C-alpha cells in the first residue's frame, strides 16, 4: 500500500481492472518499429480488448447512474489524455488516489549481468524513473530495498516478443491504481547476447513509469508516452496530460458525446 495513502474505513468488494502494458522497440540505433505496446485489460479474468479502457461500452442506464463528463469539456486542454476516444466511445480516469502524496520506487541493479554493464543499466533505470519526479508527486528512488516500495522495477534478460518493458496495473474505484509489476529487459529481443544500450533502458523505464502513474499512450513521437518512445525528456504534452489526469475525479467516465 502507498506510504501516504488514506485508508478508507470500509472497502466494498468491487471488480478490479488489470492492465498489462509493454514497450516494444527495434533496438539497433534506437530505430522505431511499427509494433505498438501490447496492452490488455482484464476484469474478473475476462479479456476486454487491446486498450485499457472499458470491458464493454456502458449501457445508457449505467451512464445515467455514474459520474460522467463529455469529451468536449475534458479533452481540448488535456494533452493526449483522450486519444483512446479515437477507437471507443468512453474511457475512465484511472490514477493513484488523492491520498497519495509520494511514491517509493525500488530500483535494484540487474545482478545477473556482469558488474560494469549492470551498474550502467541500473543508473539508466534510475534516471528513467526520476524523469517523473514531481509529476504529479514526489518519487523517492530506493536502490537498496530498505524502504517499503509502492513500485518495484524487476529485470529480465528478455521479455516476450519484441517488448523491452512491461507494466502490470490494478485499478479499483476504492483503492485507485496499484502497480503489480514493472519489468524491464536487459537484452535485445533480437539477440540474446546483446546487452541493451543504457539510453534505451532510460527511455524504456521512463515510458513504463508513465504507465505506472496512470498514463496511456500518446499519438506524438515527441512524447515519452508514444508507444515506441525515443524522447529523452518529458514533453510539454507529457506534463499537460499528467496534470489533466490528476485534476479529474478518479473513476470519472469520459464520454465522446
Short mmCIF file of C-alpha atoms in Angstrom, two decimals:
data_model
loop_
_atom_site.label_atom_id
_atom_site.label_comp_id
_atom_site.label_asym_id
_atom_site.label_seq_id
_atom_site.Cartn_x
_atom_site.Cartn_y
_atom_site.Cartn_z
CA UNK A 1 0.00 0.00 0.00
CA UNK A 2 1.36 3.51 -0.78
CA UNK A 3 3.13 5.16 2.14
CA UNK A 4 0.90 8.20 2.21
CA UNK A 5 -2.38 6.64 1.14
CA UNK A 6 -5.55 7.34 3.07
CA UNK A 7 -7.11 4.01 4.08
CA UNK A 8 -10.90 4.01 3.73
CA UNK A 9 -12.89 2.97 6.76
CA UNK A 10 -14.82 0.45 4.68
CA UNK A 11 -13.82 -1.28 1.48
CA UNK A 12 -16.55 -2.56 -0.80
CA UNK A 13 -16.00 -5.70 -2.81
CA UNK A 14 -15.77 -4.36 -6.37
CA UNK A 15 -14.35 -5.59 -9.66
CA UNK A 16 -10.65 -4.88 -10.18
CA UNK A 17 -9.30 -3.97 -13.59
CA UNK A 18 -5.93 -5.45 -14.51
CA UNK A 19 -3.91 -3.63 -17.16
CA UNK A 20 -0.80 -5.01 -18.86
CA UNK A 21 1.29 -2.62 -20.94
CA UNK A 22 4.58 -3.31 -22.66
CA UNK A 23 7.03 -1.25 -24.72
CA UNK A 24 8.26 -2.79 -27.97
CA UNK A 25 11.08 -1.20 -29.94
CA UNK A 26 13.58 -2.11 -32.63
CA UNK A 27 16.99 -1.97 -30.99
CA UNK A 28 19.73 -1.04 -33.50
CA UNK A 29 20.37 2.70 -33.22
CA UNK A 30 17.07 3.02 -31.31
CA UNK A 31 15.09 2.85 -34.54
CA UNK A 32 11.33 2.67 -34.20
CA UNK A 33 9.19 -0.20 -35.40
CA UNK A 34 5.53 -0.42 -36.29
CA UNK A 35 4.95 -2.72 -33.32
CA UNK A 36 2.98 -0.97 -30.59
CA UNK A 37 2.83 -1.76 -26.92
CA UNK A 38 0.66 -4.75 -26.30
CA UNK A 39 -1.94 -3.54 -23.85
CA UNK A 40 -4.54 -5.86 -22.46
CA UNK A 41 -7.25 -5.15 -19.93
CA UNK A 42 -8.89 -7.83 -17.87
CA UNK A 43 -11.71 -7.63 -15.39
CA UNK A 44 -12.71 -10.74 -13.45
CA UNK A 45 -10.28 -12.67 -15.71
CA UNK A 46 -12.14 -11.70 -18.89
CA UNK A 47 -10.12 -10.19 -21.74
CA UNK A 48 -11.56 -6.83 -22.65
CA UNK A 49 -9.68 -5.64 -25.71
CA UNK A 50 -6.49 -4.08 -26.96
CA UNK A 51 -6.57 -0.93 -24.87
CA UNK A 52 -7.05 -0.49 -21.11
CA UNK A 53 -10.48 1.09 -21.41
CA UNK A 54 -13.83 -0.37 -20.59
CA UNK A 55 -14.58 -4.09 -20.92
CA UNK A 56 -17.75 -3.07 -22.70
CA UNK A 57 -19.41 0.21 -23.59
CA UNK A 58 -21.56 1.17 -20.59
CA UNK A 59 -25.29 0.96 -21.11
CA UNK A 60 -27.33 4.19 -21.26
CA UNK A 61 -28.79 3.21 -17.89
CA UNK A 62 -25.31 2.85 -16.42
CA UNK A 63 -24.23 6.21 -17.80
CA UNK A 64 -27.14 7.88 -16.03
CA UNK A 65 -26.13 6.47 -12.65
CA UNK A 66 -22.42 7.33 -12.56
CA UNK A 67 -20.29 10.42 -12.77
CA UNK A 68 -19.59 11.35 -16.40
CA UNK A 69 -18.22 14.28 -18.37
CA UNK A 70 -18.42 14.98 -22.08
CA UNK A 71 -15.19 14.81 -24.06
CA UNK A 72 -15.77 18.36 -25.25
CA UNK A 73 -15.48 19.53 -21.64
CA UNK A 74 -12.36 17.49 -20.85
CA UNK A 75 -10.21 16.92 -23.91
CA UNK A 76 -9.30 20.27 -25.52
CA UNK A 77 -6.77 21.20 -22.80
CA UNK A 78 -5.76 17.70 -21.69
CA UNK A 79 -2.83 16.79 -23.93
CA UNK A 80 -3.22 13.25 -25.23
CA UNK A 81 -5.47 12.12 -22.37
CA UNK A 82 -8.39 11.48 -24.75
CA UNK A 83 -6.52 9.65 -27.52
CA UNK A 84 -8.43 6.49 -26.59
CA UNK A 85 -11.66 8.06 -27.81
CA UNK A 86 -10.45 7.61 -31.38
CA UNK A 87 -11.33 3.92 -31.02
CA UNK A 88 -14.04 3.77 -28.37
CA UNK A 89 -16.93 5.83 -27.07
CA UNK A 90 -15.80 6.13 -23.44
CA UNK A 91 -12.75 5.88 -21.23
CA UNK A 92 -12.32 6.02 -17.48
CA UNK A 93 -9.90 8.13 -15.43
CA UNK A 94 -7.69 5.67 -13.57
CA UNK A 95 -4.93 7.00 -11.36
CA UNK A 96 -3.48 6.91 -7.85
CA UNK A 97 -5.87 8.14 -5.17
CA UNK A 98 -5.91 11.69 -3.84
CA UNK A 99 -4.47 10.48 -0.53
CA UNK A 100 -1.13 9.62 -2.17
CA UNK A 101 1.47 12.39 -1.90
CA UNK A 102 4.53 10.40 -2.97
CA UNK A 103 5.73 7.02 -4.20
CA UNK A 104 8.72 4.90 -3.26
CA UNK A 105 10.15 3.08 -6.29
CA UNK A 106 12.66 0.29 -5.66
CA UNK A 107 15.20 0.13 -8.49
CA UNK A 108 17.73 -2.66 -7.92
CA UNK A 109 20.64 -3.48 -10.21
CA UNK A 110 20.30 -6.36 -12.69
CA UNK A 111 22.67 -8.55 -10.72
CA UNK A 112 22.60 -11.40 -13.25
CA UNK A 113 24.61 -9.22 -15.68
CA UNK A 114 28.34 -8.53 -15.33
CA UNK A 115 29.26 -5.79 -12.88
CA UNK A 116 30.13 -2.99 -15.34
CA UNK A 117 27.02 -3.19 -17.57
CA UNK A 118 24.86 -3.88 -14.51
CA UNK A 119 25.94 -0.56 -12.99
CA UNK A 120 25.27 1.33 -16.24
CA UNK A 121 21.82 -0.17 -16.74
CA UNK A 122 20.96 0.44 -13.09
CA UNK A 123 21.87 4.12 -13.32
CA UNK A 124 19.91 4.45 -16.57
CA UNK A 125 16.80 2.93 -14.99
CA UNK A 126 17.07 5.31 -12.04
CA UNK A 127 17.22 8.25 -14.47
CA UNK A 128 14.13 6.98 -16.27
CA UNK A 129 12.12 6.69 -13.06
CA UNK A 130 13.28 10.09 -11.80
CA UNK A 131 12.10 11.75 -15.02
CA UNK A 132 8.63 11.80 -13.41
CA UNK A 133 9.70 13.15 -10.01
CA UNK A 134 7.17 15.81 -9.07
CA UNK A 135 4.78 14.72 -11.83
CA UNK A 136 2.33 14.62 -10.17
CA UNK A 137 4.03 13.97 -6.82
CA UNK A 138 7.43 13.20 -5.33
CA UNK A 139 9.16 9.96 -6.33
CA UNK A 140 11.72 8.50 -3.95
CA UNK A 141 14.08 6.00 -5.57
CA UNK A 142 15.23 3.25 -3.22
CA UNK A 143 18.22 1.46 -4.74
CA UNK A 144 18.92 -0.95 -1.87
CA UNK A 145 15.45 -2.18 -0.96
CA UNK A 146 15.44 -0.65 2.51
CA UNK A 147 12.06 1.07 2.19
CA UNK A 148 8.53 -0.20 1.68
CA UNK A 149 8.12 0.22 -2.06
CA UNK A 150 4.96 1.16 -3.93
CA UNK A 151 6.61 0.16 -7.23
CA UNK A 152 9.46 -2.28 -7.82
CA UNK A 153 11.45 -2.46 -11.05
CA UNK A 154 12.34 -6.05 -11.89
CA UNK A 155 14.82 -7.13 -14.53
CA UNK A 156 14.68 -9.93 -17.09
CA UNK A 157 17.12 -10.80 -19.83
CA UNK A 158 14.32 -10.76 -22.40
CA UNK A 159 10.57 -10.25 -22.49
CA UNK A 160 8.05 -11.91 -24.82
CA UNK A 161 8.10 -10.82 -28.45
CA UNK A 162 9.86 -7.53 -29.14
CA UNK A 163 8.89 -5.87 -25.88
CA UNK A 164 11.51 -4.10 -23.77
CA UNK A 165 9.28 -3.23 -20.82
CA UNK A 166 6.01 -4.39 -19.30
CA UNK A 167 3.87 -2.74 -16.62
CA UNK A 168 1.06 -4.61 -14.88
CA UNK A 169 -1.52 -2.49 -13.08
CA UNK A 170 -4.63 -2.97 -10.98
CA UNK A 171 -7.32 -0.36 -10.51
CA UNK A 172 -10.46 -0.30 -8.40
CA UNK A 173 -12.81 2.59 -7.52
CA UNK A 174 -11.93 2.42 -3.82
CA UNK A 175 -8.19 1.74 -3.93
CA UNK A 176 -7.25 3.52 -7.14
CA UNK A 177 -4.19 2.44 -9.11
CA UNK A 178 -1.72 -0.23 -7.93
CA UNK A 179 1.39 -1.47 -9.73
CA UNK A 180 1.70 -5.24 -9.71
CA UNK A 181 4.91 -5.35 -11.74
CA UNK A 182 7.22 -3.13 -13.79
CA UNK A 183 9.59 -5.32 -15.81
CA UNK A 184 12.50 -4.17 -17.95
CA UNK A 185 14.62 -6.29 -20.29
CA UNK A 186 18.41 -6.03 -20.24
CA UNK A 187 18.99 -7.64 -23.65
CA UNK A 188 17.86 -7.19 -27.22
CA UNK A 189 14.74 -9.15 -28.18
CA UNK A 190 16.51 -9.97 -31.45
CA UNK A 191 19.85 -11.06 -29.99
CA UNK A 192 20.07 -12.61 -26.52
CA UNK A 193 23.83 -12.00 -26.44
CA UNK A 194 23.48 -8.25 -26.85
CA UNK A 195 23.05 -6.08 -23.75
CA UNK A 196 20.90 -3.02 -24.40
CA UNK A 197 22.35 0.46 -24.52
CA UNK A 198 21.86 2.41 -21.25
CA UNK A 199 19.97 5.13 -23.15
CA UNK A 200 17.47 2.53 -24.33
CA UNK A 201 16.98 1.40 -20.72
CA UNK A 202 16.39 5.01 -19.65
CA UNK A 203 13.78 5.51 -22.40
CA UNK A 204 12.03 2.24 -21.61
CA UNK A 205 11.93 2.81 -17.86
CA UNK A 206 10.63 6.37 -18.27
CA UNK A 207 7.86 5.10 -20.55
CA UNK A 208 6.86 2.28 -18.19
CA UNK A 209 6.92 4.62 -15.19
CA UNK A 210 4.46 6.82 -17.05
CA UNK A 211 2.13 3.82 -17.28
CA UNK A 212 2.70 3.16 -13.57
CA UNK A 213 1.42 6.66 -12.83
CA UNK A 214 -1.71 6.12 -14.92
CA UNK A 215 -0.87 7.47 -18.37
CA UNK A 216 -1.84 5.63 -21.53
CA UNK A 217 -0.26 6.22 -24.92
CA UNK A 218 0.41 9.41 -26.80
CA UNK A 219 -0.06 9.80 -30.54
CA UNK A 220 3.02 12.01 -30.99
CA UNK A 221 6.62 10.86 -31.38
CA UNK A 222 7.77 13.84 -29.31
CA UNK A 223 6.25 12.40 -26.13
CA UNK A 224 7.72 9.90 -23.68
CA UNK A 225 4.41 8.04 -23.79
CA UNK A 226 4.48 7.44 -27.54
CA UNK A 227 4.31 3.63 -27.96
CA UNK A 228 7.82 3.47 -29.41
CA UNK A 229 9.48 6.08 -27.25
CA UNK A 230 12.62 7.91 -28.42
CA UNK A 231 12.06 11.09 -26.37
CA UNK A 232 14.88 11.66 -23.88
CA UNK A 233 12.89 14.08 -21.70
CA UNK A 234 9.26 14.80 -20.87
CA UNK A 235 7.49 16.94 -23.43
CA UNK A 236 5.04 19.76 -22.80
CA UNK A 237 2.30 17.31 -23.76
CA UNK A 238 3.53 14.75 -21.21
CA UNK A 239 3.35 17.40 -18.48
CA UNK A 240 -0.05 18.66 -19.66
CA UNK A 241 -1.56 15.17 -19.82
CA UNK A 242 -0.35 14.20 -16.36
CA UNK A 243 -1.73 17.42 -14.92
CA UNK A 244 -5.09 16.78 -16.58
CA UNK A 245 -5.20 13.17 -15.37
CA UNK A 246 -4.73 14.16 -11.73
CA UNK A 247 -7.07 17.13 -11.92
CA UNK A 248 -10.02 14.89 -12.79
CA UNK A 249 -12.00 12.72 -10.42
CA UNK A 250 -10.63 9.20 -10.06
CA UNK A 251 -13.02 6.79 -11.80
CA UNK A 252 -14.74 9.52 -13.81
CA UNK A 253 -16.15 8.28 -17.11
CA UNK A 254 -15.41 10.48 -20.13
CA UNK A 255 -17.92 10.03 -22.96
CA UNK A 256 -17.46 11.05 -26.57
CA UNK A 257 -20.86 12.72 -26.98
#
